[in-house]
CSV table of C-alpha atoms in Angstrom, one decimal:
chain,number,residue,atom,x,y,z
A,153,MET,CA,72.8,119.9,89.8
A,154,ALA,CA,74.3,117.6,87.1
A,155,LEU,CA,73.6,114.0,86.6
A,156,VAL,CA,75.3,110.6,87.1
A,157,ILE,CA,74.6,107.8,84.6
A,158,ALA,CA,74.9,104.5,86.4
A,159,GLY,CA,74.4,100.9,85.5
A,160,GLU,CA,72.8,98.0,87.4
A,161,ARG,CA,75.9,96.1,86.3
A,162,SER,CA,78.7,96.2,83.7
A,163,GLY,CA,77.7,95.9,80.1
A,164,VAL,CA,74.2,97.4,80.3
A,165,GLY,CA,75.0,100.3,78.0
A,166,LYS,CA,76.1,103.1,80.2
A,167,THR,CA,78.6,104.4,77.7
A,168,THR,CA,76.1,104.2,74.8
A,169,VAL,CA,73.5,106.1,76.9
A,170,THR,CA,76.2,108.7,78.0
A,171,LEU,CA,77.4,109.2,74.4
A,172,THR,CA,73.8,109.5,73.2
A,173,LEU,CA,73.1,112.2,75.7
A,174,LEU,CA,76.3,114.1,75.0
A,175,ALA,CA,75.9,113.8,71.2
A,176,SER,CA,72.3,115.2,71.4
A,177,LEU,CA,73.3,118.0,73.7
A,178,ARG,CA,76.2,119.0,71.4
A,179,ARG,CA,73.8,119.0,68.4
A,180,ARG,CA,71.9,121.6,70.3
A,181,ASP,CA,75.1,123.6,70.6
A,182,ARG,CA,75.1,123.1,74.4
A,183,LEU,CA,78.3,123.5,76.3
A,184,VAL,CA,78.7,120.3,78.3
A,185,GLN,CA,81.4,119.0,80.6
A,186,SER,CA,81.7,115.2,81.1
A,187,PHE,CA,83.4,113.2,83.8
A,188,LYS,CA,84.2,109.5,84.2
A,189,VAL,CA,84.2,107.6,87.4
A,190,GLY,CA,87.3,105.4,87.9
A,191,PRO,CA,90.7,105.0,86.2
A,192,ASP,CA,89.5,104.4,82.6
A,193,TYR,CA,91.2,106.1,79.7
A,194,ILE,CA,89.2,105.0,76.7
A,195,ASP,CA,85.6,106.1,77.6
A,196,PRO,CA,87.0,109.7,78.2
A,197,MET,CA,88.4,109.7,74.7
A,198,PHE,CA,84.9,109.2,73.3
A,199,HIS,CA,83.5,111.9,75.6
A,200,GLN,CA,86.1,114.4,74.4
A,201,HIS,CA,85.5,113.5,70.8
A,202,VAL,CA,81.8,114.4,71.2
A,203,THR,CA,82.0,117.4,73.5
A,204,GLY,CA,85.3,118.9,72.4
A,205,ARG,CA,86.3,119.2,76.0
A,206,ALA,CA,88.7,117.0,78.0
A,207,CYS,CA,86.8,114.5,80.1
A,208,ARG,CA,88.0,114.4,83.8
A,209,ASN,CA,88.4,111.2,85.8
A,210,LEU,CA,86.8,111.2,89.3
A,211,ASP,CA,88.7,108.5,91.3
A,212,PRO,CA,89.2,108.9,95.0
A,213,VAL,CA,91.6,105.9,95.1
A,214,LEU,CA,94.0,107.5,92.7
A,215,THR,CA,93.5,111.0,94.1
A,216,SER,CA,91.2,111.7,97.1
A,217,GLU,CA,87.7,112.5,97.9
A,218,ALA,CA,88.5,116.1,98.3
A,219,TYR,CA,90.2,116.2,94.9
A,220,VAL,CA,87.1,114.6,93.3
A,221,GLN,CA,84.9,117.3,94.8
A,222,GLN,CA,87.3,120.1,93.8
A,223,CYS,CA,87.8,118.8,90.3
A,224,PHE,CA,84.1,118.4,89.7
A,225,ALA,CA,83.4,121.9,91.1
A,226,ARG,CA,86.0,123.5,88.9
A,227,TYR,CA,85.2,122.0,85.6
A,228,SER,CA,81.4,121.7,85.9
A,229,GLN,CA,81.2,125.5,86.5
A,230,LEU,CA,82.8,126.1,83.2
A,231,SER,CA,79.9,124.7,81.2
A,232,GLU,CA,76.1,124.8,80.9
A,233,TYR,CA,75.6,121.1,81.6
A,234,ALA,CA,77.5,118.4,83.4
A,235,LEU,CA,77.3,114.6,83.1
A,236,VAL,CA,79.1,111.9,85.0
A,237,GLU,CA,79.5,108.4,83.5
A,238,GLY,CA,79.7,105.7,86.2
A,239,VAL,CA,81.8,102.6,86.4
A,240,MET,CA,80.6,99.0,86.6
A,241,GLY,CA,77.4,98.6,88.6
A,242,LEU,CA,76.2,101.4,90.8
A,243,PHE,CA,77.6,100.0,94.1
A,244,ASP,CA,80.6,98.2,92.7
A,245,GLY,CA,83.8,99.6,94.3
A,246,VAL,CA,86.5,98.5,96.6
A,247,LYS,CA,86.9,98.1,100.3
A,248,GLY,CA,88.0,101.4,101.7
A,249,SER,CA,87.9,103.4,104.9
A,250,ARG,CA,88.4,106.9,103.6
A,251,GLU,CA,84.7,107.7,103.3
A,252,TRP,CA,84.4,111.5,103.4
A,253,GLY,CA,82.2,112.9,106.2
A,254,VAL,CA,81.3,109.5,107.6
A,255,GLY,CA,79.6,109.6,111.0
A,256,GLU,CA,78.5,106.7,113.2
A,257,GLU,CA,75.0,106.6,111.6
A,258,GLU,CA,76.5,106.5,108.1
A,259,LEU,CA,79.0,103.8,109.0
A,260,ILE,CA,76.1,101.6,110.1
A,261,THR,CA,74.4,102.3,106.7
A,262,ASN,CA,77.6,101.5,104.9
A,263,ALA,CA,77.5,98.0,106.4
A,264,GLN,CA,75.0,97.2,103.7
A,265,CYS,CA,77.8,97.6,101.1
A,266,PRO,CA,81.3,97.8,102.7
A,267,THR,CA,83.0,97.6,99.3
A,268,ASP,CA,81.6,100.6,97.5
A,269,PHE,CA,84.5,103.0,98.0
A,270,ALA,CA,85.3,104.6,94.6
A,271,SER,CA,82.0,103.2,93.2
A,272,THR,CA,79.5,105.3,91.2
A,273,ALA,CA,77.4,105.5,94.4
A,274,HIS,CA,80.3,106.8,96.4
A,275,ILE,CA,80.9,109.6,93.8
A,276,ALA,CA,77.2,110.4,93.7
A,277,ARG,CA,77.2,110.8,97.5
A,278,LEU,CA,80.4,112.9,97.5
A,279,LEU,CA,79.0,115.3,94.9
A,280,ASP,CA,75.4,115.1,96.1
A,281,LEU,CA,74.2,114.3,92.6
A,282,PRO,CA,71.1,112.4,91.4
A,283,VAL,CA,71.5,109.1,89.5
A,284,VAL,CA,69.9,107.8,86.4
A,285,LEU,CA,69.9,104.0,86.4
A,286,VAL,CA,70.5,102.3,83.1
A,287,ILE,CA,68.8,98.8,83.0
A,288,ASP,CA,69.4,96.2,80.3
A,289,CYS,CA,65.9,95.0,79.5
A,290,SER,CA,66.9,92.5,76.8
A,291,ARG,CA,66.1,89.4,78.9
A,292,LEU,CA,63.5,90.6,81.4
A,293,SER,CA,60.1,92.2,81.6
A,294,GLY,CA,58.2,92.2,84.9
A,295,SER,CA,61.5,91.6,86.9
A,296,VAL,CA,62.6,95.2,86.0
A,297,ALA,CA,60.6,96.4,88.9
A,298,ALA,CA,62.4,94.3,91.4
A,299,ILE,CA,65.8,95.5,90.0
A,300,ALA,CA,64.7,99.1,90.1
A,301,HIS,CA,63.2,98.9,93.6
A,302,GLY,CA,66.3,97.2,94.9
A,303,TYR,CA,68.6,99.9,93.6
A,304,GLN,CA,66.2,102.6,94.7
A,305,SER,CA,65.9,101.4,98.3
A,306,PHE,CA,69.4,99.9,99.0
A,307,ASP,CA,71.1,103.2,100.1
A,308,PRO,CA,68.7,106.0,101.1
A,309,ARG,CA,71.5,108.5,100.5
A,310,ILE,CA,71.4,107.8,96.8
A,311,LYS,CA,68.8,109.8,94.9
A,312,ILE,CA,67.5,107.8,91.9
A,313,ALA,CA,66.1,110.4,89.5
A,314,GLY,CA,64.8,107.8,87.1
A,315,VAL,CA,65.7,105.0,84.8
A,316,VAL,CA,66.7,104.5,81.2
A,317,LEU,CA,65.4,101.3,79.7
A,318,ASN,CA,68.0,100.0,77.2
A,319,ARG,CA,67.7,97.2,74.6
A,320,VAL,CA,63.9,97.3,74.5
A,321,GLY,CA,62.7,94.8,71.9
A,322,SER,CA,59.1,95.9,70.9
A,323,ASP,CA,56.1,98.0,71.8
A,324,ARG,CA,54.7,95.1,73.7
A,325,HIS,CA,57.9,94.6,75.6
A,326,LEU,CA,57.9,98.3,76.5
A,327,CYS,CA,54.3,98.1,77.8
A,328,LEU,CA,55.2,95.2,80.1
A,329,LEU,CA,58.2,97.2,81.4
A,330,LYS,CA,56.1,100.3,82.0
A,331,ASP,CA,53.3,98.4,83.7
A,332,SER,CA,55.8,96.7,86.0
A,333,LEU,CA,57.5,100.0,87.0
A,334,GLU,CA,54.3,102.0,87.5
A,335,PRO,CA,53.8,101.2,91.2
A,336,LEU,CA,57.3,102.5,92.0
A,337,GLN,CA,56.5,106.0,90.7
A,338,LEU,CA,59.9,106.1,89.2
A,339,ASP,CA,60.3,108.3,86.1
A,340,ILE,CA,61.3,106.6,82.9
A,341,LEU,CA,63.7,109.2,81.4
A,342,GLY,CA,64.6,107.3,78.3
A,343,VAL,CA,63.9,104.3,76.2
A,344,LEU,CA,66.5,102.9,73.8
A,345,ARG,CA,65.4,100.1,71.4
A,346,ARG,CA,67.7,97.4,70.3
A,347,GLN,CA,70.1,99.0,67.8
A,348,ASP,CA,71.8,96.9,65.1
A,349,ASN,CA,73.5,99.9,63.5
A,350,ILE,CA,75.1,101.4,66.6
A,351,THR,CA,78.0,99.3,67.7
A,352,ILE,CA,81.3,100.5,69.2
A,353,PRO,CA,84.0,97.8,68.5
A,354,ASP,CA,86.1,96.5,71.4
A,355,ARG,CA,89.1,94.3,72.0
A,356,HIS,CA,91.2,92.8,74.8
A,357,LEU,CA,91.3,96.0,77.0
A,358,GLY,CA,87.9,97.4,76.3
A,359,LEU,CA,86.6,99.7,73.5
A,360,VAL,CA,88.8,100.4,70.5
A,361,PRO,CA,90.1,104.0,71.0
A,362,THR,CA,88.7,106.9,68.9
A,363,ALA,CA,91.8,107.4,66.8
A,364,GLU,CA,91.3,104.0,65.3
A,365,LEU,CA,87.7,104.4,64.2
A,366,PRO,CA,87.4,106.2,60.8
A,367,GLU,CA,83.6,106.0,60.9
A,368,LEU,CA,83.3,107.5,64.4
A,369,ASN,CA,81.7,110.7,63.3
A,370,ALA,CA,79.0,108.8,61.4
A,371,LEU,CA,78.4,106.8,64.6
A,372,ILE,CA,78.1,109.9,66.7
A,373,ASP,CA,75.6,111.3,64.3
A,374,ARG,CA,73.4,108.2,64.6
A,375,LEU,CA,73.7,108.5,68.4
A,376,ALA,CA,72.6,112.1,68.2
A,377,ASP,CA,69.6,111.1,66.0
A,378,LEU,CA,68.7,108.5,68.6
A,379,GLY,CA,69.1,110.9,71.5
A,380,ASP,CA,66.8,113.4,69.9
A,381,THR,CA,63.9,111.0,70.2
A,382,CYS,CA,64.6,108.5,73.0
A,383,PHE,CA,64.9,110.7,76.0
A,384,ASP,CA,62.5,112.7,78.1
A,385,TRP,CA,64.3,116.0,77.6
A,386,GLN,CA,61.8,118.0,79.6
A,387,ARG,CA,62.8,116.1,82.7
A,388,LEU,CA,66.4,115.6,81.9
A,389,LEU,CA,67.6,119.1,81.0
A,390,PRO,CA,66.9,120.5,84.5
A,391,LEU,CA,68.8,117.6,86.0
A,392,LEU,CA,71.8,118.1,83.7
A,393,LYS,CA,72.0,121.9,84.3
A,394,SER,CA,75.4,122.8,85.9
A,395,GLU,CA,75.1,125.0,89.0
A,396,PRO,CA,77.9,126.5,91.2
A,397,LEU,CA,78.8,124.4,94.2
A,398,PRO,CA,79.3,126.5,97.4
A,399,HIS,CA,82.5,126.3,99.4
A,400,ARG,CA,84.5,124.2,97.0
A,401,PRO,CA,88.0,125.5,96.4
A,402,PRO,CA,89.3,125.2,92.8
A,403,CYS,CA,91.0,122.0,91.7
A,404,GLY,CA,94.7,122.0,91.5
A,405,GLN,CA,95.6,124.3,94.3
A,406,LEU,CA,98.9,122.5,95.0
A,407,LYS,CA,102.2,124.0,96.1
A,408,LEU,CA,103.6,124.1,92.7
A,409,HIS,CA,107.1,125.5,92.1
A,410,PRO,CA,107.7,126.0,88.4
A,411,PRO,CA,111.3,125.7,87.2
A,412,HIS,CA,113.0,128.9,86.1
A,413,PRO,CA,113.0,129.8,83.3
A,414,PRO,CA,110.1,127.6,82.3
A,415,SER,CA,110.8,127.9,78.6
A,416,LEU,CA,113.8,125.7,79.0
A,417,VAL,CA,111.7,122.6,79.8
A,418,ARG,CA,110.2,120.9,76.8
A,419,ILE,CA,108.7,117.4,77.2
A,420,ALA,CA,108.1,115.1,74.2
A,421,VAL,CA,104.8,113.3,74.9
A,422,ALA,CA,104.2,110.3,72.7
A,423,ARG,CA,100.6,110.5,71.5
A,424,ASP,CA,99.3,108.5,68.6
A,425,ARG,CA,97.3,105.2,68.0
A,426,ALA,CA,99.9,103.2,70.0
A,427,PHE,CA,100.2,105.6,73.0
A,428,ASN,CA,97.2,107.6,74.1
A,429,PHE,CA,96.5,106.7,77.7
A,430,TYR,CA,97.0,110.0,79.6
A,431,TYR,CA,95.1,111.7,82.4
A,432,GLN,CA,94.4,115.2,81.2
A,433,ASP,CA,95.1,116.4,84.8
A,434,ASN,CA,98.7,115.1,84.5
A,435,LEU,CA,99.3,117.0,81.3
A,436,ASP,CA,97.7,120.1,82.8
A,437,LEU,CA,100.0,119.9,85.8
A,438,LEU,CA,103.1,119.7,83.6
A,439,GLN,CA,102.0,122.8,81.8
A,440,GLN,CA,101.1,124.6,85.0
A,441,LEU,CA,104.6,124.0,86.2
A,442,GLY,CA,106.0,125.7,83.1
A,443,ALA,CA,106.6,122.8,80.8
A,444,GLU,CA,106.0,122.9,77.1
A,445,LEU,CA,104.4,119.7,75.8
A,446,VAL,CA,105.5,118.6,72.4
A,447,PHE,CA,103.3,115.8,71.1
A,448,TRP,CA,104.8,113.4,68.6
A,449,SER,CA,104.3,109.9,67.1
A,450,PRO,CA,106.6,107.0,67.5
A,451,LEU,CA,104.6,105.4,64.8
A,452,GLU,CA,104.8,108.1,62.1
A,453,ASP,CA,107.7,110.5,62.9
A,454,ALA,CA,111.2,110.1,61.7
A,455,GLY,CA,112.7,110.9,65.1
A,456,ILE,CA,111.9,112.4,68.5
A,457,PRO,CA,111.3,116.1,68.7
A,458,LYS,CA,114.3,118.4,68.7
A,459,ASP,CA,115.3,120.4,71.8
A,460,VAL,CA,113.4,118.4,74.4
A,461,GLN,CA,114.7,117.7,77.9
A,462,GLY,CA,112.3,114.8,78.8
A,463,MET,CA,110.1,112.1,77.4
A,464,TYR,CA,106.7,110.8,78.5
A,465,PHE,CA,105.3,107.5,77.1
A,466,GLY,CA,101.8,106.8,78.3
A,467,GLY,CA,99.9,103.5,78.0
A,468,GLY,CA,98.0,102.3,75.0
A,469,PHE,CA,98.2,99.5,72.5
A,470,PRO,CA,101.8,99.1,71.3
A,471,GLU,CA,101.1,95.4,70.9
A,472,VAL,CA,98.5,96.2,68.2
A,473,PHE,CA,101.0,98.3,66.3
A,474,ALA,CA,104.1,96.4,67.2
A,475,GLN,CA,105.2,95.8,63.6
A,476,GLN,CA,104.9,99.5,62.6
A,477,LEU,CA,106.8,100.5,65.8
A,478,ALA,CA,109.5,97.9,65.0
A,479,GLU,CA,109.9,99.1,61.5
A,480,ASN,CA,110.4,102.7,62.6
A,481,THR,CA,114.1,101.9,63.5
A,482,SER,CA,115.1,105.6,63.4
A,483,VAL,CA,112.8,106.4,66.2
A,484,ARG,CA,113.7,103.3,68.2
A,485,ASP,CA,117.4,104.2,67.9
A,486,ALA,CA,116.8,107.8,68.8
A,487,VAL,CA,114.8,106.9,71.9
A,488,LYS,CA,117.4,104.5,73.1
A,489,THR,CA,120.2,107.0,72.4
A,490,ALA,CA,118.4,109.8,74.3
A,491,ILE,CA,117.8,107.7,77.3
A,492,LEU,CA,121.3,106.4,77.5
A,493,LYS,CA,122.6,110.0,77.3
A,494,GLY,CA,120.5,110.8,80.4
A,495,MET,CA,117.1,111.9,79.1
A,496,PRO,CA,114.5,111.7,82.0
A,497,THR,CA,111.8,109.4,80.7
A,498,ILE,CA,108.4,108.3,82.1
A,499,ALA,CA,107.1,105.1,80.6
A,500,GLU,CA,103.7,103.7,81.9
A,501,CYS,CA,102.5,100.3,80.9
A,502,GLY,CA,102.4,100.4,77.1
A,503,GLY,CA,105.3,102.9,77.3
A,504,LEU,CA,107.2,100.3,79.5
A,505,MET,CA,106.6,97.7,76.8
A,506,TYR,CA,108.0,100.0,74.1
A,507,LEU,CA,111.3,100.4,76.1
A,508,CYS,CA,111.7,96.6,76.3
A,509,GLU,CA,113.9,94.6,73.9
A,510,GLN,CA,110.8,93.0,72.2
A,511,ILE,CA,107.1,92.8,72.2
A,512,ILE,CA,105.8,89.2,71.5
A,513,ASP,CA,102.3,89.6,70.3
A,514,PHE,CA,99.2,87.3,70.7
A,515,GLU,CA,100.3,85.2,67.7
A,516,GLY,CA,103.8,84.6,69.2
A,517,LYS,CA,105.5,87.0,66.7
A,518,SER,CA,108.5,88.9,68.1
A,519,TRP,CA,108.9,92.6,67.3
A,520,SER,CA,112.0,94.6,68.2
A,521,MET,CA,111.4,97.7,70.4
A,522,ALA,CA,113.7,100.4,71.8
A,523,GLY,CA,115.9,97.9,73.8
A,524,VAL,CA,116.4,100.1,76.9
A,525,LEU,CA,115.2,97.5,79.4
A,526,PRO,CA,116.7,94.0,79.3
A,527,THR,CA,113.4,92.2,79.1
A,528,SER,CA,110.6,91.4,76.7
A,529,ALA,CA,106.8,91.9,77.0
A,530,VAL,CA,104.8,88.8,76.1
A,531,MET,CA,101.1,89.1,75.4
A,532,GLY,CA,98.9,86.5,77.0
A,533,GLY,CA,95.3,85.7,78.0
A,534,ARG,CA,95.7,86.5,81.7
A,535,LEU,CA,94.4,90.0,82.7
A,536,THR,CA,96.2,91.9,85.4
A,537,LEU,CA,93.7,94.3,86.8
A,538,GLY,CA,93.2,96.4,89.9
A,539,TYR,CA,94.2,99.3,92.2
A,540,ARG,CA,97.6,99.1,93.7
A,541,ARG,CA,99.3,100.5,96.8
A,542,ALA,CA,103.0,100.9,95.8
A,543,VAL,CA,105.8,101.7,98.1
A,544,ALA,CA,109.0,103.0,96.6
A,545,LEU,CA,112.0,100.8,97.4
A,546,GLN,CA,114.6,103.3,96.3
A,547,ASP,CA,114.9,107.0,95.4
A,548,ASN,CA,113.9,107.2,91.7
A,549,LEU,CA,113.1,109.6,89.0
A,550,LEU,CA,109.7,110.5,90.4
A,551,VAL,CA,109.5,109.7,94.1
A,552,LYS,CA,111.8,109.2,97.1
A,553,ALA,CA,112.3,105.8,98.9
A,554,ASN,CA,109.5,104.7,101.2
A,555,THR,CA,107.0,107.0,99.5
A,556,THR,CA,103.6,105.4,99.0
A,557,VAL,CA,101.6,106.0,95.8
A,558,TYR,CA,98.3,104.7,94.6
A,559,GLY,CA,97.8,103.6,91.1
A,560,HIS,CA,96.1,101.2,88.7
A,561,GLU,CA,97.2,98.2,86.6
A,562,PHE,CA,95.4,97.0,83.5
A,563,HIS,CA,97.3,94.8,81.0
A,564,ARG,CA,97.6,91.4,79.4
A,565,SER,CA,101.3,91.3,79.0
A,566,GLN,CA,104.0,89.9,81.3
A,567,LEU,CA,107.7,90.5,81.3
A,568,THR,CA,110.2,87.7,80.7
A,569,LEU,CA,112.6,89.1,83.3
A,570,THR,CA,111.9,91.0,86.5
A,571,PRO,CA,114.1,94.0,87.5
A,572,THR,CA,117.0,93.3,89.9
A,573,GLU,CA,116.4,96.6,91.6
A,574,PRO,CA,112.6,97.2,91.3
A,575,LEU,CA,111.0,100.6,91.8
A,576,PHE,CA,108.0,99.4,93.9
A,577,GLU,CA,106.7,96.8,96.2
A,578,THR,CA,103.0,96.6,95.4
A,579,SER,CA,99.9,95.2,97.1
A,580,ARG,CA,96.2,95.4,96.4
A,581,TYR,CA,94.6,98.6,97.5
A,582,ASP,CA,91.8,97.0,99.5
A,583,CYS,CA,93.7,94.3,101.3
A,584,GLU,CA,97.2,93.3,102.3
A,585,GLU,CA,97.7,90.8,99.5
A,586,ASN,CA,101.3,91.3,98.2
A,587,MET,CA,101.4,91.7,94.4
A,588,GLY,CA,105.2,91.5,94.2
A,589,CYS,CA,107.9,94.0,93.2
A,590,GLU,CA,107.8,95.8,89.8
A,591,GLY,CA,109.1,98.8,87.9
A,592,TRP,CA,112.4,99.6,86.2
A,593,GLY,CA,114.6,102.5,87.3
A,594,LEU,CA,117.8,101.6,85.6
A,595,PRO,CA,119.1,103.7,84.0
A,596,ALA,CA,118.4,106.1,86.8
A,597,ASN,CA,116.8,108.6,84.5
A,598,VAL,CA,114.0,106.1,83.6
A,599,HIS,CA,110.7,105.5,85.4
A,600,ALA,CA,109.1,102.5,83.7
A,601,SER,CA,106.2,100.8,85.4
A,602,TYR,CA,103.0,98.9,84.8
A,603,VAL,CA,101.3,101.1,87.4
A,604,HIS,CA,99.3,104.1,86.0
A,605,LEU,CA,99.5,107.1,88.3
A,606,HIS,CA,97.2,110.1,88.5
A,607,TRP,CA,99.2,113.1,89.8
A,608,GLY,CA,96.2,115.2,91.0
A,609,GLU,CA,97.1,115.1,94.6
A,610,SER,CA,100.8,114.3,94.1
A,611,GLY,CA,102.2,117.6,92.6
A,612,GLU,CA,105.6,116.6,93.8
A,613,ILE,CA,105.8,113.9,91.1
A,614,PRO,CA,105.7,116.2,88.1
A,615,GLN,CA,107.8,118.7,90.0
A,616,GLN,CA,110.5,116.1,90.6
A,617,PHE,CA,110.3,115.0,86.9
A,618,LEU,CA,110.7,118.6,85.6
A,619,LYS,CA,113.5,119.2,88.1
A,620,GLU,CA,115.5,116.3,86.5
A,621,CYS,CA,114.6,117.6,83.1
A,622,LEU,CA,115.9,121.0,84.0
A,623,LYS,CA,119.3,119.4,84.9
A,624,VAL,CA,119.4,118.1,81.3
A,625,ALA,CA,118.7,121.5,80.0
A,626,SER,CA,121.4,123.2,82.1
A,627,SER,CA,124.0,120.6,81.0
A,628,GLY,CA,123.3,121.2,77.4
A,629,THR,CA,123.0,117.4,76.7
A,630,TRP,CA,119.5,117.5,75.2
A,631,ILE,CA,118.7,116.1,71.8
């Protein structure tokens, strides 16, 4: 078993319910492994803060359906309990044709919802897990039954184990909700009243990351207090219990060829409040291939780590900390010098912005960055969001020309100049709409792109990166 926490739509409180469950389980000293459906980085940070274990993303677009199953099997079996937080509404996904194990009868059923590939429902079917549906009850009473019945009956392959009623206003409100749901014989597994003292702040790309919340531990304690009393633990614990899945090979059985000797490859991974968007599986793959990861801070450190042969800048919020990044001139100069000397460097989204000449923030203020790329990143109101199919236009640091990779974009910045020799031609994942060319590969030792990649089923990407890093090590030109 294990359990999926789903919402009837975005904003109903899935993350609050998930964190409340996790916090209460950890207070009981239970070992729990969490998972997150989709490409999100921030919710997994909260999971990890509570559980002490890295949350794993389950995304069949960025990886594959087989990888989702293998990843879940591997990590869920290392804990007593397993919990999967969904994404958006239960059936909200994308149009896709890679449904695992689909036969003619299932294809007919899928006609009800042809765009639920990579949805929470899709993951629940792949893993054969029951679903708890979180319903925002703040503006309804009797209508809760129609919502619950619709989700319960829409796809007979989905097993709705029960509902959690969130934002319940009063005892009278709860009575109306219970009376309405009674004919459905659907278990009410939790009731969360409206909470004024439990708020997770957010901003332009979602929740504020954990590293920026000094009062987070106090918030988690309040969630644990709430979880101790608001859930029907007698029914929930058996559902959450992690059991071995038969015939599932362990995740990560890729044809990996570590460089020799592995001790020569040290990668400087920028990780602080400005750069913290990393898939744990990517970091694990680098280590499995023999790399030593050296975490450092472009915000706080005086320079990049010594004796490294590669750099990795993940996404994050450099625009929020642009002034502090700009003022750390020694680091900016060191990064530029290392790259111009040939240091292989991956820079995704926020990392790309840091390699630009400037970041122009929401207030129109300009802040100098590393100056490797001859363009500036300008913050704006327009959100660029969605899965991407990206075809490499040239051999580059990570992939060969004509290679197709699948990634995700999520940003509110635009570049003032586009690259003359872009890395990728991109299109939407679920249709042929062309999204244009993007990505910087000049100098040739740089891979700077807005497209976030998960390497779970693309072991050749970290292998190629480390191969280039090994060249730096053998040449003796590292910092």
